Coordinates of C-alpha atoms in Angstrom, one line a residue:
Chain A
M15 CA -26.2 19.2 -18.3
P16 CA -27.5 16.4 -20.5
S17 CA -30.3 18.4 -22.0
P18 CA -29.5 21.9 -22.9
A19 CA -31.6 24.5 -21.3
P20 CA -32.5 27.4 -23.5
S21 CA -30.6 29.8 -21.4
A22 CA -27.0 30.2 -20.9
T23 CA -26.2 27.0 -22.5
P24 CA -23.2 26.0 -24.4
C25 CA -23.2 25.5 -28.1
V26 CA -25.6 22.8 -29.2
L27 CA -25.3 20.7 -32.3
G28 CA -28.9 20.0 -32.9
S29 CA -30.2 16.5 -33.4
Q30 CA -30.8 17.1 -37.1
I31 CA -27.4 18.4 -37.7
S32 CA -24.6 16.4 -39.0
V33 CA -21.0 17.4 -39.1
H34 CA -18.6 15.6 -41.3
G35 CA -15.1 16.6 -40.9
T36 CA -13.2 18.2 -38.1
L37 CA -14.9 19.9 -35.3
T38 CA -12.8 22.1 -33.1
G39 CA -13.6 24.7 -30.5
E40 CA -12.7 26.4 -27.3
E41 CA -15.8 26.1 -25.4
D42 CA -18.3 23.6 -24.2
L43 CA -20.4 21.8 -26.7
V44 CA -23.5 19.6 -26.6
V45 CA -23.9 17.2 -29.5
E46 CA -27.4 16.0 -30.2
G47 CA -26.8 15.3 -33.8
R48 CA -24.1 13.5 -35.6
V49 CA -20.4 14.1 -35.8
E50 CA -18.1 12.1 -38.0
G51 CA -14.4 12.8 -38.2
N52 CA -12.4 14.4 -35.5
V53 CA -13.3 16.4 -32.5
G54 CA -10.8 18.6 -30.7
L55 CA -12.4 20.7 -28.0
A56 CA -10.8 22.7 -25.3
G57 CA -13.8 22.4 -23.1
H58 CA -16.5 20.1 -22.0
L59 CA -18.2 17.9 -24.5
V60 CA -21.6 16.4 -23.9
V61 CA -22.9 13.8 -26.2
A62 CA -26.6 13.9 -25.5
E63 CA -28.8 10.9 -25.8
P64 CA -29.6 11.2 -29.4
G65 CA -26.1 12.2 -30.3
V66 CA -23.8 10.0 -32.4
V67 CA -20.2 10.7 -32.6
E68 CA -18.0 8.6 -34.9
A69 CA -14.8 10.3 -34.4
N70 CA -11.6 10.5 -32.4
V71 CA -12.2 12.9 -29.7
Q72 CA -9.8 15.0 -27.8
V73 CA -11.3 17.1 -25.1
E74 CA -10.9 18.5 -21.6
S75 CA -13.8 16.4 -20.4
I76 CA -16.6 14.5 -21.9
E77 CA -20.0 13.3 -20.7
I78 CA -21.6 10.6 -22.9
H79 CA -25.3 9.8 -22.9
G80 CA -25.5 8.8 -26.5
E81 CA -23.2 7.0 -28.8
V82 CA -19.5 7.4 -29.4
T83 CA -17.3 5.3 -31.7
G84 CA -13.7 6.2 -31.6
D85 CA -10.9 6.9 -29.3
I86 CA -11.4 9.5 -26.6
V87 CA -8.6 11.3 -24.9
A88 CA -9.6 13.7 -22.1
S89 CA -7.3 15.8 -20.0
R90 CA -9.6 15.8 -17.1
A91 CA -12.4 13.2 -17.0
I92 CA -14.6 10.9 -19.1
T93 CA -18.0 10.0 -17.9
I94 CA -20.1 7.4 -19.6
E95 CA -23.7 7.6 -18.4
K96 CA -26.3 5.0 -18.2
G97 CA -27.7 4.2 -21.7
A98 CA -24.6 5.4 -23.4
R99 CA -22.9 3.3 -26.0
V100 CA -19.2 3.7 -26.3
T101 CA -16.8 1.8 -28.5
G102 CA -13.2 2.7 -28.6
N103 CA -10.3 3.3 -26.4
V104 CA -10.5 5.9 -23.7
R105 CA -7.8 7.6 -21.8
A106 CA -8.1 10.1 -19.0
P107 CA -7.0 10.7 -15.5
R108 CA -10.5 10.0 -14.4
V109 CA -12.9 7.7 -16.0
V110 CA -16.4 7.0 -14.7
I111 CA -18.7 4.4 -16.1
R112 CA -22.2 4.3 -14.7
D113 CA -24.3 1.2 -14.3
G114 CA -26.3 0.6 -17.4
A115 CA -23.6 2.1 -19.7
H116 CA -22.4 0.0 -22.5
F117 CA -18.7 0.2 -23.2
Q118 CA -16.4 -1.8 -25.3
G119 CA -12.8 -1.0 -25.6
T120 CA -9.8 -0.2 -23.5
V121 CA -9.6 2.1 -20.6
E122 CA -6.2 3.6 -19.8
M123 CA -5.8 5.5 -16.6
Q124 CA -2.4 6.3 -15.3
F125 CA -1.7 5.1 -11.8
D126 CA 0.8 3.2 -9.8
L127 CA 0.4 -0.2 -8.3
P128 CA 1.8 -1.1 -4.9
E129 CA 5.4 -2.1 -5.0
G130 CA 5.9 -5.7 -6.0
L131 CA 2.9 -5.8 -8.2
S132 CA 4.0 -3.7 -11.1
K133 CA 6.0 -6.4 -12.5
T134 CA 3.2 -8.8 -12.5
A135 CA 1.0 -6.3 -14.3
H136 CA 3.0 -6.1 -17.5
R137 CA 0.9 -3.3 -18.8
Chain B
M135 CA -12.3 -34.5 30.6
A136 CA -11.5 -30.9 30.6
T137 CA -11.2 -29.2 27.3
L138 CA -8.2 -27.1 27.2
R139 CA -8.7 -23.7 25.8
P140 CA -6.1 -22.1 23.7
K141 CA -4.1 -19.7 25.7
T142 CA -4.1 -17.1 23.0
S143 CA -7.2 -15.3 21.9
S144 CA -10.3 -17.4 21.3
L145 CA -10.8 -18.7 18.0
P146 CA -13.0 -16.7 15.7
S147 CA -16.5 -17.9 15.3
P148 CA -17.5 -19.0 11.8
A149 CA -18.7 -16.1 9.7
I150 CA -22.1 -15.7 8.4
D151 CA -23.2 -18.7 6.6
G152 CA -22.1 -18.8 3.0
T153 CA -19.4 -16.2 3.2
T154 CA -15.7 -16.9 3.2
V155 CA -13.4 -14.2 4.4
I156 CA -9.7 -14.2 3.8
G157 CA -8.4 -12.0 6.5
P158 CA -6.0 -9.2 6.1
A159 CA -3.0 -11.1 7.5
I160 CA -3.6 -14.2 5.3
S161 CA -2.0 -14.9 2.1
V162 CA -3.2 -17.6 -0.2
K163 CA -1.2 -18.9 -3.2
G164 CA -3.1 -21.2 -5.4
R165 CA -6.6 -21.7 -6.5
I166 CA -9.8 -20.8 -4.7
E167 CA -13.0 -22.3 -5.9
G168 CA -16.4 -22.3 -4.3
K169 CA -20.1 -21.7 -4.3
E170 CA -20.3 -18.9 -1.9
Q171 CA -19.4 -15.3 -1.4
L172 CA -15.8 -14.6 -1.0
H173 CA -14.4 -11.6 0.7
I174 CA -10.7 -10.9 0.4
Q175 CA -9.0 -8.7 2.8
G176 CA -5.6 -10.3 2.5
R177 CA -3.7 -11.4 -0.5
V178 CA -4.5 -14.1 -3.0
D179 CA -2.2 -15.1 -5.8
G180 CA -3.4 -17.6 -8.4
M181 CA -7.0 -18.1 -9.5
I182 CA -10.3 -17.5 -8.0
R183 CA -13.6 -18.9 -9.2
V184 CA -16.7 -18.6 -7.2
S185 CA -20.3 -18.8 -8.3
E186 CA -21.4 -16.0 -6.0
A187 CA -20.0 -12.6 -5.4
L188 CA -16.3 -11.8 -4.9
V189 CA -15.5 -8.8 -2.9
V190 CA -12.0 -7.5 -2.8
E191 CA -12.0 -5.2 0.2
P192 CA -9.9 -2.1 0.5
G193 CA -6.5 -3.4 1.4
G194 CA -7.1 -6.7 -0.3
I195 CA -4.7 -7.6 -3.0
V196 CA -5.5 -10.2 -5.6
V197 CA -3.1 -11.2 -8.3
A198 CA -5.2 -13.7 -10.0
E199 CA -7.6 -14.6 -12.7
I200 CA -11.1 -14.0 -11.3
S201 CA -14.3 -15.5 -12.3
A202 CA -17.4 -14.9 -10.3
K203 CA -21.0 -13.8 -10.5
D204 CA -20.4 -10.4 -9.2
V205 CA -17.1 -8.8 -8.6
V206 CA -16.8 -5.8 -6.4
I207 CA -13.4 -4.3 -6.1
S208 CA -12.3 -1.8 -3.5
G209 CA -8.7 -3.0 -3.3
T210 CA -6.1 -3.9 -5.8
V211 CA -6.5 -6.5 -8.5
V212 CA -4.0 -7.6 -11.1
G213 CA -5.5 -10.1 -13.4
N214 CA -8.4 -10.6 -15.7
V215 CA -11.9 -10.4 -14.3
A216 CA -14.9 -12.2 -15.7
A217 CA -18.3 -11.8 -14.1
S218 CA -21.6 -13.2 -15.2
N219 CA -23.4 -10.3 -13.8
C220 CA -21.6 -7.1 -12.8
V221 CA -18.2 -5.8 -12.2
T222 CA -18.0 -2.8 -9.8
L223 CA -14.9 -0.8 -9.2
N224 CA -15.3 1.3 -6.1
P225 CA -13.4 4.5 -5.3
G226 CA -9.9 3.5 -4.4
A227 CA -10.0 0.4 -6.5
K228 CA -7.1 -0.4 -8.7
L229 CA -7.5 -2.9 -11.5
V230 CA -5.0 -3.9 -14.2
G231 CA -6.5 -6.5 -16.4
D232 CA -9.3 -7.1 -18.7
I233 CA -12.9 -7.1 -17.8
R234 CA -15.5 -9.3 -19.3
A235 CA -19.0 -8.8 -17.9
P236 CA -22.4 -7.7 -19.1
R237 CA -22.4 -4.8 -16.7
L238 CA -19.7 -2.6 -15.5
V239 CA -19.6 0.2 -13.0
L240 CA -16.5 2.3 -12.7
A241 CA -16.9 4.8 -9.9
D242 CA -15.2 8.1 -9.7
G243 CA -11.9 7.5 -8.0
A244 CA -11.4 4.0 -9.2
A245 CA -8.3 3.3 -11.3
F246 CA -8.5 0.9 -14.2
R247 CA -6.3 -0.1 -17.0
G248 CA -7.4 -2.7 -19.4
N249 CA -9.8 -3.9 -22.0
V250 CA -13.5 -4.0 -21.5
Q251 CA -15.9 -6.4 -23.1
M252 CA -19.5 -6.3 -22.3
S253 CA -21.5 -9.2 -23.6
G254 CA -25.2 -9.5 -23.5
E255 CA -27.4 -6.4 -24.3
P256 CA -25.6 -4.8 -27.1
A257 CA -28.8 -2.9 -27.9
R258 CA -28.2 -0.4 -30.6
E259 CA -25.5 -1.3 -33.0
V260 CA -22.5 0.7 -32.6
E261 CA -21.5 0.3 -36.2
R262 CA -23.5 3.2 -37.4
A263 CA -23.2 2.8 -41.1
R264 CA -21.2 5.9 -42.1
T265 CA -23.5 6.2 -45.0
T266 CA -26.7 5.5 -43.3
A267 CA -29.3 8.2 -43.5
S268 CA -32.0 6.4 -41.8
R269 CA -31.0 6.7 -38.3
P270 CA -34.0 7.4 -36.3
V271 CA -33.5 10.7 -34.7
A272 CA -35.8 12.8 -32.7
S273 CA -38.2 13.0 -35.5
P274 CA -38.6 16.4 -36.8
P275 CA -40.9 16.9 -39.7
V276 CA -38.9 15.9 -42.7
R277 CA -39.0 18.6 -45.3
H278 CA -39.3 18.2 -48.9
G279 CA -40.2 14.7 -48.6
A280 CA -36.7 13.7 -48.2
P281 CA -35.7 11.6 -45.3
R282 CA -32.8 12.8 -43.3
V283 CA -30.6 13.5 -46.2
T284 CA -28.2 11.5 -48.0
P285 CA -25.1 10.5 -46.2
G286 CA -22.8 13.0 -44.9
R287 CA -25.1 15.8 -45.7
A288 CA -26.0 18.4 -43.3
T289 CA -29.4 19.1 -42.4
A290 CA -30.2 22.1 -40.5
R291 CA -33.4 21.8 -38.7
R292 CA -33.0 22.9 -35.3
P293 CA -33.7 26.3 -34.0
T294 CA -31.1 26.9 -31.5
P295 CA -32.1 28.8 -28.5
S296 CA -31.4 32.4 -29.0
A297 CA -29.2 32.5 -26.0
V298 CA -26.8 30.3 -27.7
P299 CA -24.0 32.5 -28.7
R300 CA -22.7 30.2 -31.3
V301 CA -23.8 27.9 -33.9
E302 CA -22.4 25.0 -35.5
A303 CA -22.2 24.8 -39.1
A304 CA -23.3 21.6 -40.6
T305 CA -21.3 21.0 -43.7
P306 CA -21.8 18.4 -46.2
A307 CA -19.0 17.1 -48.2
K308 CA -18.6 20.2 -50.0
P309 CA -15.5 21.0 -51.8
T310 CA -15.5 24.4 -50.3
T311 CA -14.4 24.5 -46.9
S312 CA -16.9 26.3 -44.8
G313 CA -14.6 26.5 -41.9
S314 CA -12.1 29.1 -41.4
R315 CA -9.5 26.5 -40.8
E316 CA -7.7 25.1 -43.7
E317 CA -7.9 21.5 -42.7
D318 CA -8.4 18.8 -45.2
D319 CA -12.0 17.8 -45.1
V320 CA -14.7 20.1 -44.2
T321 CA -14.2 21.9 -41.0
A322 CA -16.9 23.2 -38.8
V323 CA -15.7 26.0 -36.7
I324 CA -17.8 27.1 -33.8
R325 CA -18.4 30.7 -34.1
H326 CA -21.4 32.4 -33.0
Q327 CA -24.9 32.7 -34.3
A328 CA -28.3 31.7 -33.5
L329 CA -30.2 30.0 -36.1
T330 CA -33.1 31.7 -37.7
P331 CA -36.4 30.6 -36.4
K332 CA -38.4 28.2 -38.2
G333 CA -39.7 29.4 -41.5
A334 CA -42.9 28.4 -43.1
D335 CA -44.3 25.4 -41.4
G336 CA -41.1 24.0 -40.2
A337 CA -39.1 24.7 -43.2
V338 CA -35.5 24.2 -42.9
K339 CA -34.0 26.2 -40.3
A340 CA -31.1 28.1 -41.3
N341 CA -28.1 26.4 -40.3
R342 CA -25.3 27.7 -42.1
R343 CA -22.1 29.4 -41.9
V344 CA -22.5 33.0 -41.0
P345 CA -20.2 35.7 -41.7
T346 CA -18.4 35.6 -38.5
R347 CA -18.8 38.9 -37.0
T348 CA -22.5 39.4 -37.4
T349 CA -24.8 38.6 -34.6
Q350 CA -28.0 38.7 -36.4
P351 CA -29.5 35.5 -37.6
M352 CA -28.5 34.9 -41.1
V353 CA -31.2 34.0 -43.4
L354 CA -31.1 31.7 -46.2
R355 CA -31.4 33.8 -49.2
A356 CA -31.1 33.2 -52.8
Q357 CA -27.9 35.0 -53.1
P358 CA -25.3 34.5 -55.7
K359 CA -22.5 34.5 -53.2
Q360 CA -24.0 31.7 -51.3
Q361 CA -22.2 29.9 -48.7
P362 CA -22.3 26.3 -49.7
V363 CA -23.4 25.4 -46.4
T364 CA -26.4 27.6 -46.5
E365 CA -27.5 26.0 -49.6
A366 CA -27.0 22.6 -48.3
A367 CA -28.7 23.5 -45.1
A368 CA -31.6 24.9 -47.0
N369 CA -31.9 21.9 -49.1
P370 CA -31.8 18.7 -47.3
V371 CA -32.5 16.9 -50.5
T372 CA -29.8 18.2 -52.7
T373 CA -26.5 19.2 -51.5
D374 CA -25.0 21.0 -54.3
S375 CA -27.8 23.2 -55.4
R376 CA -26.4 26.3 -56.5
T377 CA -28.1 27.7 -59.4
E378 CA -30.7 25.2 -60.1
G379 CA -34.2 26.2 -60.4
P380 CA -35.7 23.8 -57.9
A381 CA -32.9 24.5 -55.6
R382 CA -33.4 28.1 -55.8
R383 CA -37.0 27.6 -55.1
A384 CA -36.3 25.5 -52.2
R385 CA -33.9 28.0 -51.0
T386 CA -36.3 30.8 -51.1
E387 CA -38.6 28.8 -49.0
A388 CA -36.3 29.0 -46.2
V389 CA -36.3 32.7 -46.2
H390 CA -37.5 34.2 -43.1
P391 CA -41.0 35.4 -43.7
R392 CA -40.1 38.8 -42.4
I393 CA -37.2 39.3 -44.6
P394 CA -38.0 39.9 -48.2
P395 CA -36.0 37.9 -50.5
R396 CA -33.5 39.8 -52.4
G397 CA -33.2 39.9 -56.0
K398 CA -35.4 38.8 -58.7
R399 CA -36.4 35.5 -57.4
K400 CA -39.9 35.1 -56.4
L401 CA -40.8 33.7 -53.2
A402 CA -42.4 30.5 -54.0
R403 CA -44.4 29.2 -51.1
R404 CA -45.4 25.7 -51.3
Chain C
M180 CA -9.5 -9.6 15.7
A181 CA -9.2 -10.8 12.2
N182 CA -11.6 -13.4 11.1
T183 CA -10.6 -15.7 8.3
V184 CA -13.1 -18.3 7.5
I185 CA -12.9 -20.7 4.7
G186 CA -16.6 -21.5 4.0
S187 CA -18.0 -24.9 3.5
S188 CA -18.3 -24.7 -0.3
I189 CA -14.8 -23.3 -0.8
V190 CA -11.9 -25.3 -2.1
I191 CA -8.5 -23.8 -1.8
D192 CA -5.7 -25.6 -3.6
G193 CA -2.5 -24.0 -2.7
E194 CA -0.7 -22.5 0.1
I195 CA -2.1 -20.4 2.9
T196 CA 0.2 -18.3 5.0
G197 CA -0.5 -15.7 7.5
D198 CA -0.6 -14.1 10.8
E199 CA -4.1 -14.6 12.0
D200 CA -6.6 -17.2 13.1
L201 CA -8.2 -19.4 10.5
V202 CA -11.4 -21.4 10.6
V203 CA -11.8 -24.1 8.0
L204 CA -15.2 -25.2 7.0
G205 CA -14.3 -26.1 3.5
T206 CA -11.5 -27.8 1.8
V207 CA -7.8 -26.9 1.8
K208 CA -5.2 -28.8 -0.2
G209 CA -1.6 -27.9 -0.1
R210 CA 0.0 -26.2 2.8
I211 CA -1.0 -24.1 5.7
S212 CA 1.5 -22.1 7.6
L213 CA 0.1 -19.7 10.2
R214 CA 1.3 -18.2 13.4
E215 CA -1.9 -18.3 15.2
N216 CA -4.8 -20.7 15.7
I217 CA -6.4 -23.0 13.4
L218 CA -9.8 -24.5 13.8
V219 CA -10.9 -27.2 11.4
E220 CA -14.6 -27.6 11.8
S221 CA -16.3 -30.9 11.3
S222 CA -17.1 -30.0 7.7
G223 CA -13.6 -29.0 7.1
T224 CA -11.2 -31.1 5.1
V225 CA -7.5 -30.4 5.0
E226 CA -5.1 -32.3 2.9
A227 CA -2.1 -30.4 3.7
D228 CA 0.9 -30.1 5.9
I229 CA 0.1 -27.7 8.6
E230 CA 2.3 -25.4 10.7
T231 CA 0.7 -23.3 13.3
A232 CA 0.7 -22.2 16.9
T233 CA -2.4 -24.1 17.9
I234 CA -4.8 -26.2 16.1
T235 CA -8.1 -27.8 17.0
I236 CA -9.5 -30.4 14.7
N237 CA -13.1 -31.5 14.4
G238 CA -13.0 -32.4 10.8
T239 CA -10.6 -34.3 8.5
V240 CA -6.9 -33.7 8.3
T241 CA -4.6 -35.6 6.1
G242 CA -1.1 -34.4 6.4
D243 CA 1.6 -33.6 9.0
V244 CA 0.7 -31.2 11.7
H245 CA 3.2 -29.2 13.6
A246 CA 2.1 -26.8 16.3
S247 CA 4.3 -24.8 18.4
E248 CA 1.9 -24.8 21.3
R249 CA -0.9 -27.3 21.1
I250 CA -2.8 -29.8 19.1
E251 CA -6.3 -30.9 20.0
L252 CA -8.1 -33.7 18.2
R253 CA -11.7 -33.6 19.1
N254 CA -14.1 -36.5 18.9
D255 CA -15.4 -37.1 15.4
C256 CA -12.2 -35.9 13.8
R257 CA -10.2 -38.0 11.5
V258 CA -6.5 -37.4 11.3
V259 CA -4.0 -39.2 9.2
G260 CA -0.5 -38.0 9.6
D261 CA 2.2 -37.2 12.1
I262 CA 1.4 -34.7 14.8
R263 CA 4.0 -32.8 16.7
A264 CA 3.5 -30.3 19.5
P265 CA 4.5 -29.8 23.1
R266 CA 0.9 -30.4 24.2
I267 CA -1.4 -32.8 22.5
L268 CA -4.9 -33.7 23.3
I269 CA -6.8 -36.5 21.7
A270 CA -10.4 -36.8 22.7
D271 CA -12.3 -40.0 23.0
G272 CA -13.9 -40.8 19.7
A273 CA -11.2 -39.2 17.7
S274 CA -9.8 -41.2 14.9
F275 CA -6.1 -40.9 14.5
K276 CA -3.5 -42.7 12.6
G277 CA 0.1 -41.5 12.7
N278 CA 3.0 -40.6 14.9
V279 CA 2.9 -38.4 17.9
D280 CA 5.8 -36.4 18.8
M281 CA 5.6 -34.2 21.9
E282 CA 8.9 -32.6 21.7
G283 CA 7.9 -29.2 20.6

């Protein structure tokens, strides 16, 4: 999924393409270029290795190989792959960070602690 | 003299050299410090500082500030975790607290809430200057002698595979919204379209807003009713070329060789 | 059977409680309260009050020891403190200073 194959691929934002503003859509998207602003996608977003996203992102799921600066909210999963650079707060039911990824920010996943511990974890 | 043996089960033999195990029925309240590996299957409240690996096994509960070389969590940890090498959260792990380590692995199925700070190896700067244009991208031939455009501008260069049903419109900071949505700022709406193939020797690929319903590649033409995007796309150098001579010329360059330019402009090939 | 081992380079400053056997090769300061057996190896140092079922000491213990079943001081151990258990064994060579109480 990281590199778009020429057949049956989702929409690709080429590496020489720069979007400045609000990007919305209802299908999967692969970003190899640059996006600044806001992203709202009801689908799967892949930030490919050369991709740079400086935006707040709201997606169903996201897979990051490149660079993302901004808050990410996913309704399903966030995956930060090796070599990725992510700065910002992420929130999703599932967050995966692979070895070699670079992440700076807050991770927020909703879950319960065993009884007795929740009070110690004032978060 | 006979040595009495304890009536209950025999005492456990010391574990592997250099490993401390806090068993599942043990609870420690206080500080643990050491220079060896520490495995926690029980409960620790307080503070842990070891110079080797700390492993919180499934079922282990640690309510403590942790400092170790490596931290591998499969159980529950409430507290800040600092590692000099790597913090790993295995499936089933639960961590509420901040992480400070050069490497972090968060497996699928791990649960985490807190701040992450990775020191050491910041590599590429995350603070991409918003206005930088010199970001090294997969280097396509720069057209018109201009580097990857001025800030915020759109450059259309990539031929999208034909199978791609849609295209993204790169829109510079144009006053006219190229998107169909009426958001503030420029909006790029993903509709469909394949970009035109490369023109003359890698001239700018058409990457512009197409009239939505058409499926044929739109070609950059010198048309009066130009989409601003097209123009911008066609001219990486200038972004608001509309009726300027050079712009027009540049525009025509992008015309697909097969499609004759419309109108009176001549096709100026460079 | 569970296997709690406090390694030789570990220092625990606090309270240990639990329901399983414990082997101490390192240092424990504070309090130990178990319901099973404790073995303090020769490298082990315990500066704590201990409450357990049985305890066998090869190392150093400073503190009061109360066992519900048995206390064994092996040779080479050094114990300073009161010991109390229904059965007490002090080996030749053990170094002990304190009171002995054999009324469980």
